PDB file of C-alpha atoms in Angstrom:
ATOM      1  CA  UNK A1201     -13.188  -5.329  -9.763  1.00 63.00           C
ATOM      2  CA  UNK A1202      -9.663  -7.128 -10.643  1.00 73.00           C
ATOM      3  CA  UNK A1203      -8.095  -9.543  -7.998  1.00 79.00           C
ATOM      4  CA  UNK A1204      -5.485  -6.520  -7.404  1.00 77.00           C
ATOM      5  CA  UNK A1205      -8.181  -4.159  -6.571  1.00 77.00           C
ATOM      6  CA  UNK A1206      -9.672  -7.273  -4.546  1.00 81.00           C
ATOM      7  CA  UNK A1207      -6.393  -7.168  -2.347  1.00 81.00           C
ATOM      8  CA  UNK A1208      -6.264  -3.814  -1.769  1.00 76.00           C
ATOM      9  CA  UNK A1209      -9.335  -3.418  -0.680  1.00 78.00           C
ATOM     10  CA  UNK A1210      -8.637  -6.060   1.739  1.00 83.00           C
ATOM     11  CA  UNK A1211      -5.938  -4.455   2.808  1.00 83.00           C
ATOM     12  CA  UNK A1212      -7.711  -1.474   3.747  1.00 81.00           C
ATOM     13  CA  UNK A1213     -10.049  -3.630   6.163  1.00 85.00           C
ATOM     14  CA  UNK A1214      -6.861  -4.458   7.993  1.00 89.00           C
ATOM     15  CA  UNK A1215      -6.782  -0.949   8.828  1.00 92.00           C
ATOM     16  CA  UNK A1216      -6.050   0.234  12.328  1.00 94.00           C
ATOM     17  CA  UNK A1217      -7.401   3.664  12.846  1.00 95.00           C
ATOM     18  CA  UNK A1218      -5.391   4.444  16.198  1.00 95.00           C
ATOM     19  CA  UNK A1219      -1.619   3.999  13.785  1.00 94.00           C
ATOM     20  CA  UNK A1220      -3.231   6.584  11.828  1.00 94.00           C
ATOM     21  CA  UNK A1221      -2.992   9.375  14.704  1.00 93.00           C
ATOM     22  CA  UNK A1222      -2.495  12.777  13.551  1.00 93.00           C
ATOM     23  CA  UNK A1223      -1.292  11.375  10.177  1.00 94.00           C
ATOM     24  CA  UNK A1224      -1.824  12.828   6.553  1.00 96.00           C
ATOM     25  CA  UNK A1225      -0.700  10.378   4.347  1.00 96.00           C
ATOM     26  CA  UNK A1226      -0.542   9.182   0.822  1.00 97.00           C
ATOM     27  CA  UNK A1227       1.034   5.748  -0.045  1.00 95.00           C
ATOM     28  CA  UNK A1228       0.658   4.737  -3.888  1.00 96.00           C
ATOM     29  CA  UNK A1229       0.405   1.307  -5.370  1.00 94.00           C
ATOM     30  CA  UNK A1230       1.925   0.460  -8.666  1.00 96.00           C
ATOM     31  CA  UNK A1231       1.315  -3.246  -9.807  1.00 95.00           C
ATOM     32  CA  UNK A1232       2.084  -4.844 -12.842  1.00 94.00           C
ATOM     33  CA  UNK A1233       2.894  -1.211 -14.288  1.00 90.00           C
ATOM     34  CA  UNK A1234      -0.967  -1.583 -15.516  1.00 91.00           C
ATOM     35  CA  UNK A1235      -3.199  -0.770 -12.372  1.00 92.00           C
ATOM     36  CA  UNK A1236      -2.353   2.365  -9.605  1.00 94.00           C
ATOM     37  CA  UNK A1237      -4.201   2.695  -6.367  1.00 92.00           C
ATOM     38  CA  UNK A1238      -3.896   5.073  -4.194  1.00 92.00           C
ATOM     39  CA  UNK A1239      -4.292   5.376   0.265  1.00 92.00           C
ATOM     40  CA  UNK A1240      -5.105   8.152   1.557  1.00 95.00           C
ATOM     41  CA  UNK A1241      -4.930   8.086   5.577  1.00 95.00           C
ATOM     42  CA  UNK A1242      -5.770  11.495   7.288  1.00 94.00           C
ATOM     43  CA  UNK A1243      -7.606  11.761  10.469  1.00 89.00           C
ATOM     44  CA  UNK A1244      -7.825   8.519  11.463  1.00 94.00           C
ATOM     45  CA  UNK A1245      -9.529   7.283   8.435  1.00 94.00           C
ATOM     46  CA  UNK A1246      -8.041   5.364   5.086  1.00 94.00           C
ATOM     47  CA  UNK A1247      -9.982   6.029   1.906  1.00 92.00           C
ATOM     48  CA  UNK A1248      -8.653   3.768  -1.379  1.00 89.00           C
ATOM     49  CA  UNK A1249      -8.505   5.427  -4.792  1.00 91.00           C
ATOM     50  CA  UNK A1250      -8.191   3.936  -8.023  1.00 91.00           C
ATOM     51  CA  UNK A1251      -5.514   5.261 -10.518  1.00 94.00           C
ATOM     52  CA  UNK A1252      -2.450   7.360  -9.831  1.00 95.00           C
ATOM     53  CA  UNK A1253      -2.097  10.048  -7.340  1.00 95.00           C
ATOM     54  CA  UNK A1254       0.527  12.425  -7.685  1.00 96.00           C
ATOM     55  CA  UNK A1255       0.330  13.514  -3.996  1.00 96.00           C
ATOM     56  CA  UNK A1256       1.888   9.406  -3.029  1.00 97.00           C
ATOM     57  CA  UNK A1257       4.985  10.374  -0.800  1.00 97.00           C
ATOM     58  CA  UNK A1258       6.141   6.845  -1.142  1.00 97.00           C
ATOM     59  CA  UNK A1259       5.054   4.389  -4.475  1.00 97.00           C
ATOM     60  CA  UNK A1260       5.019   0.825  -3.562  1.00 96.00           C
ATOM     61  CA  UNK A1261       5.859  -0.946  -7.381  1.00 97.00           C
ATOM     62  CA  UNK A1262       5.316  -4.610  -7.315  1.00 97.00           C
ATOM     63  CA  UNK A1263       3.679  -7.128  -9.559  1.00 96.00           C
ATOM     64  CA  UNK A1264       0.174  -8.881  -8.557  1.00 93.00           C
ATOM     65  CA  UNK A1265       1.540 -12.019  -7.039  1.00 94.00           C
ATOM     66  CA  UNK A1266       3.873  -9.675  -4.562  1.00 95.00           C
ATOM     67  CA  UNK A1267       0.754  -7.834  -3.728  1.00 92.00           C
ATOM     68  CA  UNK A1268      -1.561 -10.586  -3.120  1.00 90.00           C
ATOM     69  CA  UNK A1269       0.662 -12.604  -0.887  1.00 92.00           C
ATOM     70  CA  UNK A1270       1.606  -9.613   1.249  1.00 90.00           C
ATOM     71  CA  UNK A1271      -2.147  -8.620   1.774  1.00 86.00           C
ATOM     72  CA  UNK A1272      -3.144 -12.245   2.251  1.00 86.00           C
ATOM     73  CA  UNK A1273      -0.424 -12.547   5.279  1.00 88.00           C
ATOM     74  CA  UNK A1274       1.698 -15.097   2.884  1.00 93.00           C
ATOM     75  CA  UNK A1275       4.289 -12.713   1.720  1.00 93.00           C
ATOM     76  CA  UNK A1276       6.657 -11.114   4.153  1.00 91.00           C
ATOM     77  CA  UNK A1277       6.750  -7.090   2.866  1.00 90.00           C
ATOM     78  CA  UNK A1278      10.411  -6.482   3.625  1.00 91.00           C
ATOM     79  CA  UNK A1279      11.258 -10.147   1.983  1.00 94.00           C
ATOM     80  CA  UNK A1280       9.602  -9.079  -0.754  1.00 95.00           C
ATOM     81  CA  UNK A1281      11.751  -5.576  -0.815  1.00 94.00           C
ATOM     82  CA  UNK A1282      15.141  -7.352   0.259  1.00 95.00           C
ATOM     83  CA  UNK A1283      14.693 -10.176  -2.460  1.00 97.00           C
ATOM     84  CA  UNK A1284      13.816  -7.646  -5.595  1.00 97.00           C
ATOM     85  CA  UNK A1285       9.897  -8.286  -5.540  1.00 97.00           C
ATOM     86  CA  UNK A1286       8.961  -5.019  -4.352  1.00 97.00           C
ATOM     87  CA  UNK A1287      10.163  -1.753  -4.442  1.00 97.00           C
ATOM     88  CA  UNK A1288       9.733   1.670  -3.493  1.00 96.00           C
ATOM     89  CA  UNK A1289       9.855   5.496  -5.229  1.00 96.00           C
ATOM     90  CA  UNK A1290       9.884   8.125  -2.355  1.00 96.00           C
ATOM     91  CA  UNK A1291       9.988   7.790   0.416  1.00 95.00           C
ATOM     92  CA  UNK A1292      10.850   4.683   2.084  1.00 91.00           C
ATOM     93  CA  UNK A1293      10.718   5.106   5.642  1.00 92.00           C
ATOM     94  CA  UNK A1294       7.374   5.584   4.715  1.00 92.00           C
ATOM     95  CA  UNK A1295       6.785   2.228   3.459  1.00 90.00           C
ATOM     96  CA  UNK A1296       7.739   1.108   6.647  1.00 88.00           C
ATOM     97  CA  UNK A1297       4.425   2.728   8.045  1.00 91.00           C
ATOM     98  CA  UNK A1298       2.452   0.493   6.721  1.00 89.00           C
ATOM     99  CA  UNK A1299       2.806  -2.593   8.767  1.00 88.00           C
ATOM    100  CA  UNK A1300       1.878  -0.234  11.543  1.00 92.00           C
ATOM    101  CA  UNK A1301      -1.581   1.002   9.801  1.00 93.00           C
ATOM    102  CA  UNK A1302      -2.406  -2.399   8.468  1.00 88.00           C
ATOM    103  CA  UNK A1303      -1.429  -5.026  10.623  1.00 85.00           C
ATOM    104  CA  UNK A1304      -1.004  -8.972   9.731  1.00 75.00           C
TER     105      UNK A1304
END
């Protein structure tokens, strides 16, 4: 498992099922333009899948260091976005939901 896959897996461990009540969402992650993951949030559960998911409502694009920093809590996602280290494709407002679903 790559460092990025480990970081995404660590993010899954922080999942808050109560925040996912009634949600049916797919979050995509593109890391270093070479690795793709998706998180499927449905029925108060979270499933991590490797590969690109065409159903992703929002995709977060960043490098591996930014991803690891956000998951570990060393990097603030909003600051990474404002600093150009993180960008979104799709519904940006859904990206804001990640902080509720995966609290630090």
